Amino acid sequence: MTKKYTLNKMDSSSESSASKRFPQYLAALSVCLGSVAAGSVLGWTGTISESLQHSDLNGIPVDTDALGWISGFVTLGAMVICFPIGFICDGIGRKWACLLTIIPFSIGWALVIFSSGTLMIYIGRFLTGLAGGAFCVAAPLYTSEIAEKEIRGALGSYFQLLLTVGVLFSYVCGTVTTPKMLSILCAFIPIGFGVAFFFQPETPFYLLKKGDKEGALRSLRRLRGPDYDSEAELKDLQDQLDKSEQNKVSFSKALQTKAAKKAMFICFGLMVFQQLSGVNAVIFFMSMIFASAGGSIPAAYATIGVGVVQVIATFISSLIVDKFGRKILLIASAFFMAFSGTLLGVFFTLKDRNLVDEQTLQNIGFLPIVSMVIFITVFSLGFGPIPWMASSEIMPPEIKSTASSAAATFNWFLAFIVTRFYNNLASAIGGDVTFYLFAAITLVGCAFVYFVMPETKGKTSQEVQDILSGVRPGSADGKGIDNPTFKS
């Protein structure tokens, strides 16, 4: 007997009030424990770069060039997995795709722990980067499909929040332990993630896409609670899926639409400005930056302090992203990142070009820390979480998996360029000019967001597509309008 799914007479506000939010928060936090594992990979070199160069990891000699590759192989691994993980998510489900990453995480850390040469470290870092990169696609996809639109932004920001917790974990443990012990501690994080996330449900959308209506309904009831009209939401999801199937076209043909072109342009643009702000150079080499700047506070402790600020700022972002919206946070983030990068550049100009005496340098020795605190704070409020969130929110459904994977691949390619060649660039043109360059690019990003990025706060997927297409959402005639955000 076929169950009939019907809408009741509840309006959208009463539906939302009847739903339970706690199960959604719990599921999002559980999947994002994998982000802690990914963050620990990114932060691994943050405070142990000097120890690695002193051969403190199994007696393996590491020079500056090898250190660049140790950081670079993480981003290469993440870049390689971005396309496959999209197909894996569609093949075995969002949940099992996330759990599958425990394997490369574990093998990668084992290779680092028992390494006998730089080659084993490179392979281990590549595998852990591969696992971490998979979460950049799978975790935001999972959270976007389990969340109600009213809290979708907050849940989406948990990925970046838990990522910063993982970075801070590596900063702290790297300061108080050996590189080998740090690696052992990091190896336990993905195991803890697997235990916590194993009991969470698959996303209703994926189950419905696979034809499992009963499973999708059970998942919705678990995520929304027994008092919520899950059958109504299931019907809406089915309607979206049916519409998507009816309009199904090849990827190349789907890209011909106005909405798809704009979505791709926006997502790729956000990835450019996120990475070319220099953020990964800061995260991977923060201790080295502080050491080169000098100052009374030890570089490792200054790095930990900035890591703490990053976690706090990202947490604040999760609270305000659905109140202030994506666009204003991105603009403010880009502007103050450019300001802090310029401030750091000025300090290095004064120091490295001998424009002031030693006493003056000591008097302004606080500038590098202040600059990094501002940079990491505003990055965590805007350009950290929102570009990843945007890939899930503005891509048309028919190209979302492939296009999001392409954007993530591009992001990690840029991250590789920045992390691998940051030291070389700073040596060639100076640390000050390097940060001036990052600041200039970020300032362009501020203008890009203002003129190109649409606001997606509180909007359904269809409403976002209408805006990108230049159609007034919910208009009776359905005719296109000139959208001032996208004037030709």
Short mmCIF file of C-alpha atoms in Angstrom, two decimals:
data_model
loop_
_atom_site.label_atom_id
_atom_site.label_comp_id
_atom_site.label_asym_id
_atom_site.label_seq_id
_atom_site.Cartn_x
_atom_site.Cartn_y
_atom_site.Cartn_z
CA MET A 1 0.00 0.00 0.00
CA THR A 2 1.41 3.36 -0.98
CA LYS A 3 1.53 5.96 1.76
CA LYS A 4 0.05 9.32 0.79
CA TYR A 5 2.12 12.36 1.69
CA THR A 6 -0.06 15.44 2.07
CA LEU A 7 0.38 18.98 3.28
CA ASN A 8 -1.64 19.98 6.29
CA LYS A 9 -2.93 23.48 6.88
CA MET A 10 0.01 24.62 8.97
CA ASP A 11 1.71 27.77 7.77
CA SER A 12 5.50 27.83 7.52
CA SER A 13 6.01 29.63 10.82
CA SER A 14 3.98 27.09 12.83
CA GLU A 15 5.80 24.25 11.09
CA SER A 16 9.12 25.74 12.07
CA SER A 17 8.04 26.29 15.70
CA ALA A 18 6.89 22.68 15.97
CA SER A 19 10.26 21.34 14.89
CA LYS A 20 13.05 20.42 17.27
CA ARG A 21 16.41 22.02 16.57
CA PHE A 22 18.60 20.04 18.98
CA PRO A 23 18.81 16.87 16.81
CA GLN A 24 19.92 19.01 13.86
CA TYR A 25 22.60 20.75 15.93
CA LEU A 26 23.77 17.39 17.26
CA ALA A 27 24.03 15.85 13.80
CA ALA A 28 25.92 18.87 12.46
CA LEU A 29 28.35 18.88 15.38
CA SER A 30 28.90 15.13 15.04
CA VAL A 31 29.82 15.29 11.36
CA CYS A 32 32.03 18.29 11.98
CA LEU A 33 34.13 16.38 14.50
CA GLY A 34 35.79 15.20 11.30
CA SER A 35 36.66 18.84 10.73
CA VAL A 36 38.68 18.74 13.95
CA ALA A 37 40.69 15.95 12.35
CA ALA A 38 41.12 18.04 9.21
CA GLY A 39 42.10 21.11 11.22
CA SER A 40 44.76 19.16 13.12
CA VAL A 41 46.32 18.30 9.75
CA LEU A 42 46.40 21.97 8.71
CA GLY A 43 47.80 23.17 12.02
CA TRP A 44 50.40 20.38 12.35
CA THR A 45 53.34 22.47 11.11
CA GLY A 46 52.15 25.65 12.88
CA THR A 47 54.39 25.38 15.95
CA ILE A 48 56.74 22.51 15.05
CA SER A 49 58.37 23.90 11.90
CA GLU A 50 61.57 24.71 13.80
CA SER A 51 61.54 21.29 15.49
CA LEU A 52 61.20 19.57 12.12
CA GLN A 53 64.19 21.55 10.82
CA HIS A 54 66.15 20.35 13.86
CA SER A 55 65.38 16.70 12.87
CA ASP A 56 63.16 16.15 15.93
CA LEU A 57 60.84 13.77 14.03
CA ASN A 58 62.59 10.38 14.03
CA GLY A 59 65.91 12.08 13.27
CA ILE A 60 64.81 12.99 9.72
CA PRO A 61 66.58 16.09 8.33
CA VAL A 62 64.15 18.70 7.01
CA ASP A 63 65.34 21.85 5.21
CA THR A 64 63.26 24.87 4.17
CA ASP A 65 62.41 23.37 0.79
CA ALA A 66 61.29 20.06 2.34
CA LEU A 67 59.20 22.00 4.87
CA GLY A 68 57.40 23.67 1.97
CA TRP A 69 56.61 20.28 0.46
CA ILE A 70 55.45 18.89 3.83
CA SER A 71 52.86 21.67 3.88
CA GLY A 72 52.19 21.53 0.15
CA PHE A 73 51.40 17.81 -0.02
CA VAL A 74 48.44 18.33 2.32
CA THR A 75 46.82 20.74 -0.13
CA LEU A 76 47.64 18.47 -3.08
CA GLY A 77 45.89 15.56 -1.35
CA ALA A 78 42.86 17.73 -0.66
CA MET A 79 42.81 18.91 -4.27
CA VAL A 80 42.91 15.37 -5.69
CA ILE A 81 39.93 14.10 -3.65
CA CYS A 82 37.49 16.94 -4.34
CA PHE A 83 36.05 15.49 -7.55
CA PRO A 84 35.95 11.82 -6.44
CA ILE A 85 34.27 12.67 -3.12
CA GLY A 86 31.35 14.26 -5.00
CA PHE A 87 30.70 10.99 -6.84
CA ILE A 88 31.27 9.01 -3.63
CA CYS A 89 28.68 11.15 -1.82
CA ASP A 90 26.15 10.43 -4.58
CA GLY A 91 27.08 6.73 -4.69
CA ILE A 92 27.20 5.58 -1.06
CA GLY A 93 25.62 8.54 0.70
CA ARG A 94 26.81 11.62 2.53
CA LYS A 95 27.14 9.79 5.85
CA TRP A 96 29.26 6.87 4.62
CA ALA A 97 31.41 9.14 2.48
CA CYS A 98 32.33 11.04 5.64
CA LEU A 99 33.03 7.84 7.59
CA LEU A 100 35.16 6.47 4.75
CA THR A 101 37.75 9.21 5.36
CA ILE A 102 38.80 7.53 8.61
CA ILE A 103 40.86 5.10 6.49
CA PRO A 104 43.19 7.64 4.78
CA PHE A 105 43.38 9.66 8.01
CA SER A 106 44.62 6.62 9.94
CA ILE A 107 47.04 5.35 7.27
CA GLY A 108 48.42 8.85 6.73
CA TRP A 109 49.14 9.49 10.41
CA ALA A 110 50.69 6.02 10.76
CA LEU A 111 53.13 6.82 7.95
CA VAL A 112 54.11 10.09 9.64
CA ILE A 113 54.49 8.47 13.07
CA PHE A 114 56.70 5.64 11.80
CA SER A 115 58.44 7.63 9.05
CA SER A 116 62.07 6.87 8.25
CA GLY A 117 62.51 9.62 5.65
CA THR A 118 60.86 12.63 4.10
CA LEU A 119 59.16 10.48 1.44
CA MET A 120 57.04 8.71 4.09
CA ILE A 121 56.16 12.09 5.61
CA TYR A 122 55.14 13.39 2.19
CA ILE A 123 52.89 10.37 1.52
CA GLY A 124 51.40 10.53 5.01
CA ARG A 125 50.67 14.23 4.69
CA PHE A 126 49.18 13.66 1.23
CA LEU A 127 46.78 11.02 2.63
CA THR A 128 45.74 13.10 5.64
CA GLY A 129 45.23 16.06 3.30
CA LEU A 130 43.13 13.85 1.04
CA ALA A 131 40.90 12.89 3.98
CA GLY A 132 40.66 16.48 5.20
CA GLY A 133 39.82 17.77 1.74
CA ALA A 134 36.99 15.25 1.46
CA PHE A 135 35.32 16.99 4.40
CA CYS A 136 35.35 20.32 2.59
CA VAL A 137 32.77 18.80 0.25
CA ALA A 138 31.04 16.07 2.27
CA ALA A 139 30.47 17.84 5.60
CA PRO A 140 28.90 21.07 4.21
CA LEU A 141 26.78 18.92 1.88
CA TYR A 142 25.56 16.81 4.81
CA THR A 143 24.74 19.80 7.04
CA SER A 144 22.99 21.73 4.26
CA GLU A 145 20.69 18.76 3.61
CA ILE A 146 19.72 18.09 7.23
CA ALA A 147 19.10 21.70 8.29
CA GLU A 148 16.00 23.87 8.15
CA LYS A 149 16.63 27.07 6.21
CA GLU A 150 16.32 29.21 9.37
CA ILE A 151 19.43 27.60 10.92
CA ARG A 152 21.21 26.45 7.77
CA GLY A 153 23.80 29.21 8.05
CA ALA A 154 24.62 28.46 11.69
CA LEU A 155 24.95 24.73 11.07
CA GLY A 156 26.99 25.37 7.94
CA SER A 157 29.47 27.46 9.91
CA TYR A 158 30.19 24.57 12.31
CA PHE A 159 32.50 23.06 9.69
CA GLN A 160 34.84 26.04 9.92
CA LEU A 161 34.41 26.31 13.70
CA LEU A 162 35.51 22.75 14.37
CA LEU A 163 38.26 23.12 11.78
CA THR A 164 39.74 25.97 13.84
CA VAL A 165 39.47 23.84 16.98
CA GLY A 166 41.58 21.21 15.22
CA VAL A 167 44.14 23.84 14.17
CA LEU A 168 44.35 25.11 17.77
CA PHE A 169 44.73 21.52 19.04
CA SER A 170 47.83 21.08 16.87
CA TYR A 171 49.21 24.48 17.89
CA VAL A 172 48.91 23.67 21.59
CA CYS A 173 50.08 20.06 21.46
CA GLY A 174 52.92 20.95 19.11
CA THR A 175 54.20 23.45 21.67
CA VAL A 176 54.19 21.08 24.65
CA THR A 177 55.02 17.74 22.99
CA THR A 178 57.35 16.30 20.36
CA PRO A 179 56.34 16.13 16.68
CA LYS A 180 55.90 12.36 16.98
CA MET A 181 53.64 12.60 20.04
CA LEU A 182 51.64 15.34 18.31
CA SER A 183 51.11 12.99 15.36
CA ILE A 184 49.96 10.18 17.68
CA LEU A 185 47.42 12.48 19.35
CA CYS A 186 46.14 13.68 15.98
CA ALA A 187 45.70 10.06 14.83
CA PHE A 188 43.09 9.45 17.55
CA ILE A 189 40.80 12.32 16.45
CA PRO A 190 39.29 10.66 13.34
CA ILE A 191 38.57 7.52 15.40
CA GLY A 192 36.60 9.61 17.90
CA PHE A 193 34.74 11.23 15.00
CA GLY A 194 33.77 7.81 13.64
CA VAL A 195 32.34 6.69 16.98
CA ALA A 196 30.29 9.89 17.41
CA PHE A 197 28.98 10.21 13.86
CA PHE A 198 28.23 6.54 13.17
CA PHE A 199 24.84 6.78 14.92
CA GLN A 200 23.59 9.86 13.03
CA PRO A 201 21.04 9.48 10.18
CA GLU A 202 21.66 9.80 6.46
CA THR A 203 20.26 12.98 4.91
CA PRO A 204 16.56 12.86 3.93
CA PHE A 205 17.32 14.30 0.49
CA TYR A 206 19.82 11.57 -0.36
CA LEU A 207 17.46 8.80 0.82
CA LEU A 208 14.62 10.28 -1.19
CA LYS A 209 16.88 10.58 -4.21
CA LYS A 210 17.57 6.83 -3.90
CA GLY A 211 13.82 6.10 -3.77
CA ASP A 212 13.72 5.28 -0.03
CA LYS A 213 10.73 7.38 1.03
CA GLU A 214 10.23 5.52 4.29
CA GLY A 215 13.88 5.98 5.19
CA ALA A 216 13.71 9.67 4.28
CA LEU A 217 10.63 10.12 6.47
CA ARG A 218 12.33 8.37 9.41
CA SER A 219 15.36 10.59 8.97
CA LEU A 220 13.22 13.74 8.92
CA ARG A 221 11.30 12.68 12.02
CA ARG A 222 14.53 12.02 13.86
CA LEU A 223 15.97 15.39 12.82
CA ARG A 224 12.80 17.47 13.31
CA GLY A 225 11.04 15.66 16.15
CA PRO A 226 7.63 13.89 16.33
CA ASP A 227 5.53 17.08 16.46
CA TYR A 228 6.83 18.47 13.19
CA ASP A 229 4.96 17.92 9.91
CA SER A 230 7.69 15.79 8.34
CA GLU A 231 5.35 14.53 5.62
CA ALA A 232 4.85 18.08 4.33
CA GLU A 233 8.58 18.70 4.12
CA LEU A 234 9.04 15.30 2.49
CA LYS A 235 6.51 16.28 -0.16
CA ASP A 236 8.39 19.54 -0.77
CA LEU A 237 11.65 17.62 -1.14
CA GLN A 238 9.99 15.18 -3.53
CA ASP A 239 8.62 18.07 -5.60
CA GLN A 240 12.11 19.59 -5.80
CA LEU A 241 13.58 16.24 -6.79
CA ASP A 242 10.88 15.62 -9.41
CA LYS A 243 11.40 19.08 -10.86
CA SER A 244 15.13 18.50 -10.94
CA GLU A 245 14.66 15.16 -12.72
CA GLN A 246 12.26 16.69 -15.26
CA ASN A 247 14.74 19.45 -16.02
CA LYS A 248 17.76 17.14 -15.91
CA VAL A 249 20.32 18.03 -18.52
CA SER A 250 23.99 17.38 -19.07
CA PHE A 251 26.49 19.34 -16.97
CA SER A 252 27.70 21.30 -20.00
CA LYS A 253 24.15 22.22 -20.99
CA ALA A 254 23.21 23.15 -17.42
CA LEU A 255 26.15 25.55 -17.36
CA GLN A 256 24.56 27.50 -20.21
CA THR A 257 21.88 28.90 -17.91
CA LYS A 258 22.28 32.38 -16.49
CA ALA A 259 21.93 31.14 -12.89
CA ALA A 260 24.58 28.44 -13.31
CA LYS A 261 27.11 30.80 -14.89
CA LYS A 262 26.68 33.35 -12.13
CA ALA A 263 26.81 30.72 -9.41
CA MET A 264 30.05 29.30 -10.81
CA PHE A 265 31.57 32.76 -11.19
CA ILE A 266 30.65 33.70 -7.62
CA CYS A 267 31.85 30.47 -6.03
CA PHE A 268 35.17 30.41 -7.90
CA GLY A 269 35.66 34.10 -7.17
CA LEU A 270 35.12 33.59 -3.45
CA MET A 271 37.65 30.74 -3.47
CA VAL A 272 40.22 32.98 -5.20
CA PHE A 273 39.90 35.74 -2.63
CA GLN A 274 39.79 33.33 0.30
CA GLN A 275 43.09 31.66 -0.60
CA LEU A 276 44.96 34.61 -2.11
CA SER A 277 44.37 36.51 1.11
CA GLY A 278 47.33 34.40 2.31
CA VAL A 279 45.36 32.67 5.04
CA ASN A 280 46.98 29.26 4.63
CA ALA A 281 50.45 30.79 4.63
CA VAL A 282 49.49 32.36 7.95
CA ILE A 283 48.07 29.11 9.38
CA PHE A 284 50.90 26.85 8.20
CA PHE A 285 53.77 29.22 9.02
CA MET A 286 52.39 31.46 11.76
CA SER A 287 55.12 30.60 14.26
CA MET A 288 57.79 31.34 11.65
CA ILE A 289 56.14 34.69 10.84
CA PHE A 290 56.15 35.66 14.51
CA ALA A 291 59.74 34.47 14.92
CA SER A 292 60.90 36.59 11.97
CA ALA A 293 59.02 39.59 13.36
CA GLY A 294 60.71 39.27 16.76
CA GLY A 295 58.98 40.50 19.90
CA SER A 296 58.96 39.73 23.60
CA ILE A 297 56.31 36.98 23.41
CA PRO A 298 57.67 33.58 22.27
CA ALA A 299 56.48 32.76 18.74
CA ALA A 300 54.81 29.48 19.79
CA TYR A 301 52.72 31.15 22.50
CA ALA A 302 51.77 34.03 20.21
CA THR A 303 50.63 31.42 17.68
CA ILE A 304 48.49 29.65 20.29
CA GLY A 305 46.96 32.98 21.30
CA VAL A 306 45.94 33.73 17.72
CA GLY A 307 44.57 30.17 17.45
CA VAL A 308 42.35 30.79 20.47
CA VAL A 309 41.09 34.02 18.91
CA GLN A 310 40.32 32.12 15.70
CA VAL A 311 38.13 29.61 17.54
CA ILE A 312 36.25 32.35 19.43
CA ALA A 313 35.70 34.41 16.28
CA THR A 314 34.46 31.42 14.30
CA PHE A 315 32.04 30.56 17.12
CA ILE A 316 30.71 34.12 17.05
CA SER A 317 30.29 33.79 13.29
CA SER A 318 28.09 30.72 13.79
CA LEU A 319 25.80 32.81 16.00
CA ILE A 320 25.49 35.83 13.72
CA VAL A 321 25.64 34.46 10.17
CA ASP A 322 21.85 33.96 10.07
CA LYS A 323 21.24 37.37 11.69
CA PHE A 324 23.50 39.67 9.67
CA GLY A 325 23.60 37.68 6.46
CA ARG A 326 26.45 36.42 4.31
CA LYS A 327 27.18 39.52 2.24
CA ILE A 328 27.82 42.07 4.98
CA LEU A 329 30.07 39.62 6.84
CA LEU A 330 32.10 38.93 3.70
CA ILE A 331 32.57 42.64 2.96
CA ALA A 332 33.63 43.47 6.52
CA SER A 333 35.88 40.42 6.59
CA ALA A 334 37.68 41.35 3.36
CA PHE A 335 38.14 45.00 4.32
CA PHE A 336 39.71 44.31 7.70
CA MET A 337 41.82 41.44 6.35
CA ALA A 338 43.30 43.92 3.85
CA PHE A 339 43.85 46.42 6.67
CA SER A 340 45.62 43.90 8.92
CA GLY A 341 47.75 42.58 6.03
CA THR A 342 48.85 46.13 5.27
CA LEU A 343 49.63 46.71 8.95
CA LEU A 344 51.85 43.62 9.04
CA GLY A 345 53.51 44.67 5.79
CA VAL A 346 54.32 48.10 7.26
CA PHE A 347 55.98 46.45 10.27
CA PHE A 348 58.18 44.28 8.07
CA THR A 349 59.05 47.29 5.90
CA LEU A 350 60.25 49.19 8.97
CA LYS A 351 62.13 46.16 10.31
CA ASP A 352 63.65 44.50 7.24
CA ARG A 353 64.57 47.71 5.42
CA ASN A 354 66.14 49.28 8.55
CA LEU A 355 63.97 52.38 8.43
CA VAL A 356 63.78 52.75 12.24
CA ASP A 357 66.10 52.02 15.14
CA GLU A 358 65.94 48.97 17.43
CA GLN A 359 64.20 50.85 20.23
CA THR A 360 61.37 51.92 17.92
CA LEU A 361 60.98 48.34 16.72
CA GLN A 362 60.65 47.17 20.31
CA ASN A 363 58.04 49.84 20.97
CA ILE A 364 55.91 48.65 18.03
CA GLY A 365 56.64 44.96 18.59
CA PHE A 366 52.96 44.41 19.34
CA LEU A 367 51.98 45.14 15.71
CA PRO A 368 52.51 41.60 14.29
CA ILE A 369 50.34 40.06 17.01
CA VAL A 370 47.64 42.71 16.66
CA SER A 371 47.71 42.28 12.88
CA MET A 372 47.38 38.50 13.07
CA VAL A 373 44.62 38.71 15.67
CA ILE A 374 42.62 41.08 13.45
CA PHE A 375 43.30 38.98 10.35
CA ILE A 376 42.29 35.66 11.87
CA THR A 377 39.28 37.16 13.66
CA VAL A 378 37.70 38.75 10.60
CA PHE A 379 38.64 35.80 8.37
CA SER A 380 36.82 33.48 10.77
CA LEU A 381 33.77 35.75 10.76
CA GLY A 382 33.41 35.88 6.99
CA PHE A 383 35.83 34.55 4.41
CA GLY A 384 36.57 31.40 6.39
CA PRO A 385 33.17 29.67 6.54
CA ILE A 386 31.02 31.51 3.99
CA PRO A 387 32.71 30.56 0.68
CA TRP A 388 32.23 26.87 1.54
CA MET A 389 28.65 27.57 2.59
CA ALA A 390 28.01 29.46 -0.65
CA SER A 391 28.90 26.43 -2.76
CA SER A 392 26.07 24.50 -1.12
CA GLU A 393 23.61 27.41 -1.17
CA ILE A 394 23.85 28.99 -4.61
CA MET A 395 24.79 26.17 -6.99
CA PRO A 396 21.81 24.93 -9.06
CA PRO A 397 20.72 21.45 -7.85
CA GLU A 398 21.47 19.79 -11.21
CA ILE A 399 25.16 20.74 -11.06
CA LYS A 400 25.71 21.15 -7.32
CA SER A 401 27.82 18.03 -6.71
CA THR A 402 30.11 18.48 -9.71
CA ALA A 403 30.36 22.27 -9.49
CA SER A 404 31.02 22.27 -5.72
CA SER A 405 33.74 19.67 -6.23
CA ALA A 406 35.29 21.79 -8.98
CA ALA A 407 35.26 24.87 -6.74
CA ALA A 408 36.83 22.92 -3.88
CA THR A 409 39.51 21.51 -6.21
CA PHE A 410 40.32 25.02 -7.38
CA ASN A 411 40.45 26.24 -3.77
CA TRP A 412 42.98 23.60 -2.74
CA PHE A 413 45.07 24.20 -5.86
CA LEU A 414 45.38 27.85 -4.84
CA ALA A 415 46.15 26.75 -1.27
CA PHE A 416 48.98 24.58 -2.62
CA ILE A 417 50.45 27.48 -4.60
CA VAL A 418 50.32 29.77 -1.56
CA THR A 419 51.69 27.31 1.02
CA ARG A 420 54.35 25.77 -1.22
CA PHE A 421 55.78 29.04 -2.52
CA TYR A 422 55.11 31.50 0.33
CA ASN A 423 58.65 31.18 1.73
CA ASN A 424 60.13 31.48 -1.77
CA LEU A 425 58.02 34.57 -2.52
CA ALA A 426 58.88 36.23 0.77
CA SER A 427 62.60 35.60 0.13
CA ALA A 428 62.38 36.95 -3.42
CA ILE A 429 60.35 40.15 -2.90
CA GLY A 430 60.42 40.56 0.87
CA GLY A 431 57.93 39.68 3.59
CA ASP A 432 56.50 43.19 3.52
CA VAL A 433 55.73 43.21 -0.22
CA THR A 434 54.26 39.70 0.09
CA PHE A 435 51.71 40.90 2.64
CA TYR A 436 51.01 44.08 0.65
CA LEU A 437 50.19 41.80 -2.28
CA PHE A 438 47.84 39.66 -0.17
CA ALA A 439 46.16 42.82 1.16
CA ALA A 440 45.63 44.28 -2.32
CA ILE A 441 44.02 41.07 -3.59
CA THR A 442 41.73 40.93 -0.55
CA LEU A 443 40.64 44.53 -1.10
CA VAL A 444 39.60 43.59 -4.64
CA GLY A 445 37.63 40.74 -3.01
CA CYS A 446 35.72 43.30 -0.96
CA ALA A 447 34.54 45.00 -4.16
CA PHE A 448 33.76 41.63 -5.75
CA VAL A 449 31.39 40.71 -2.92
CA TYR A 450 29.71 44.13 -2.94
CA PHE A 451 28.93 44.14 -6.66
CA VAL A 452 28.47 40.43 -7.44
CA MET A 453 27.48 38.38 -4.38
CA PRO A 454 23.72 37.98 -3.70
CA GLU A 455 22.36 37.67 -0.17
CA THR A 456 21.15 34.12 0.59
CA LYS A 457 20.15 34.51 4.23
CA GLY A 458 16.79 32.88 4.91
CA LYS A 459 16.15 32.07 1.25
CA THR A 460 15.20 28.70 -0.18
CA SER A 461 17.25 27.09 -2.92
CA GLN A 462 14.63 28.08 -5.51
CA GLU A 463 14.57 31.70 -4.34
CA VAL A 464 18.36 31.86 -4.68
CA GLN A 465 18.15 30.47 -8.23
CA ASP A 466 15.47 33.03 -9.08
CA ILE A 467 17.75 35.86 -7.93
CA LEU A 468 20.67 34.52 -9.95
CA SER A 469 18.40 34.22 -12.99
CA GLY A 470 17.12 37.78 -12.58
CA VAL A 471 13.61 36.58 -11.72
CA ARG A 472 11.66 38.12 -8.84
CA PRO A 473 11.24 35.27 -6.29
CA GLY A 474 7.59 34.32 -5.96
CA SER A 475 6.43 36.68 -8.70
CA ALA A 476 3.07 35.75 -10.13
CA ASP A 477 4.05 36.26 -13.75
CA GLY A 478 7.42 34.59 -13.39
CA LYS A 479 8.97 37.13 -15.72
CA GLY A 480 12.58 38.11 -15.41
CA ILE A 481 13.58 41.45 -13.95
CA ASP A 482 16.76 43.43 -13.97
CA ASN A 483 18.55 42.48 -10.78
CA PRO A 484 20.66 45.47 -9.67
CA THR A 485 23.19 43.08 -8.18
CA PHE A 486 23.88 41.63 -11.61
CA LYS A 487 23.56 44.46 -14.06
CA SER A 488 25.32 43.68 -17.31
#
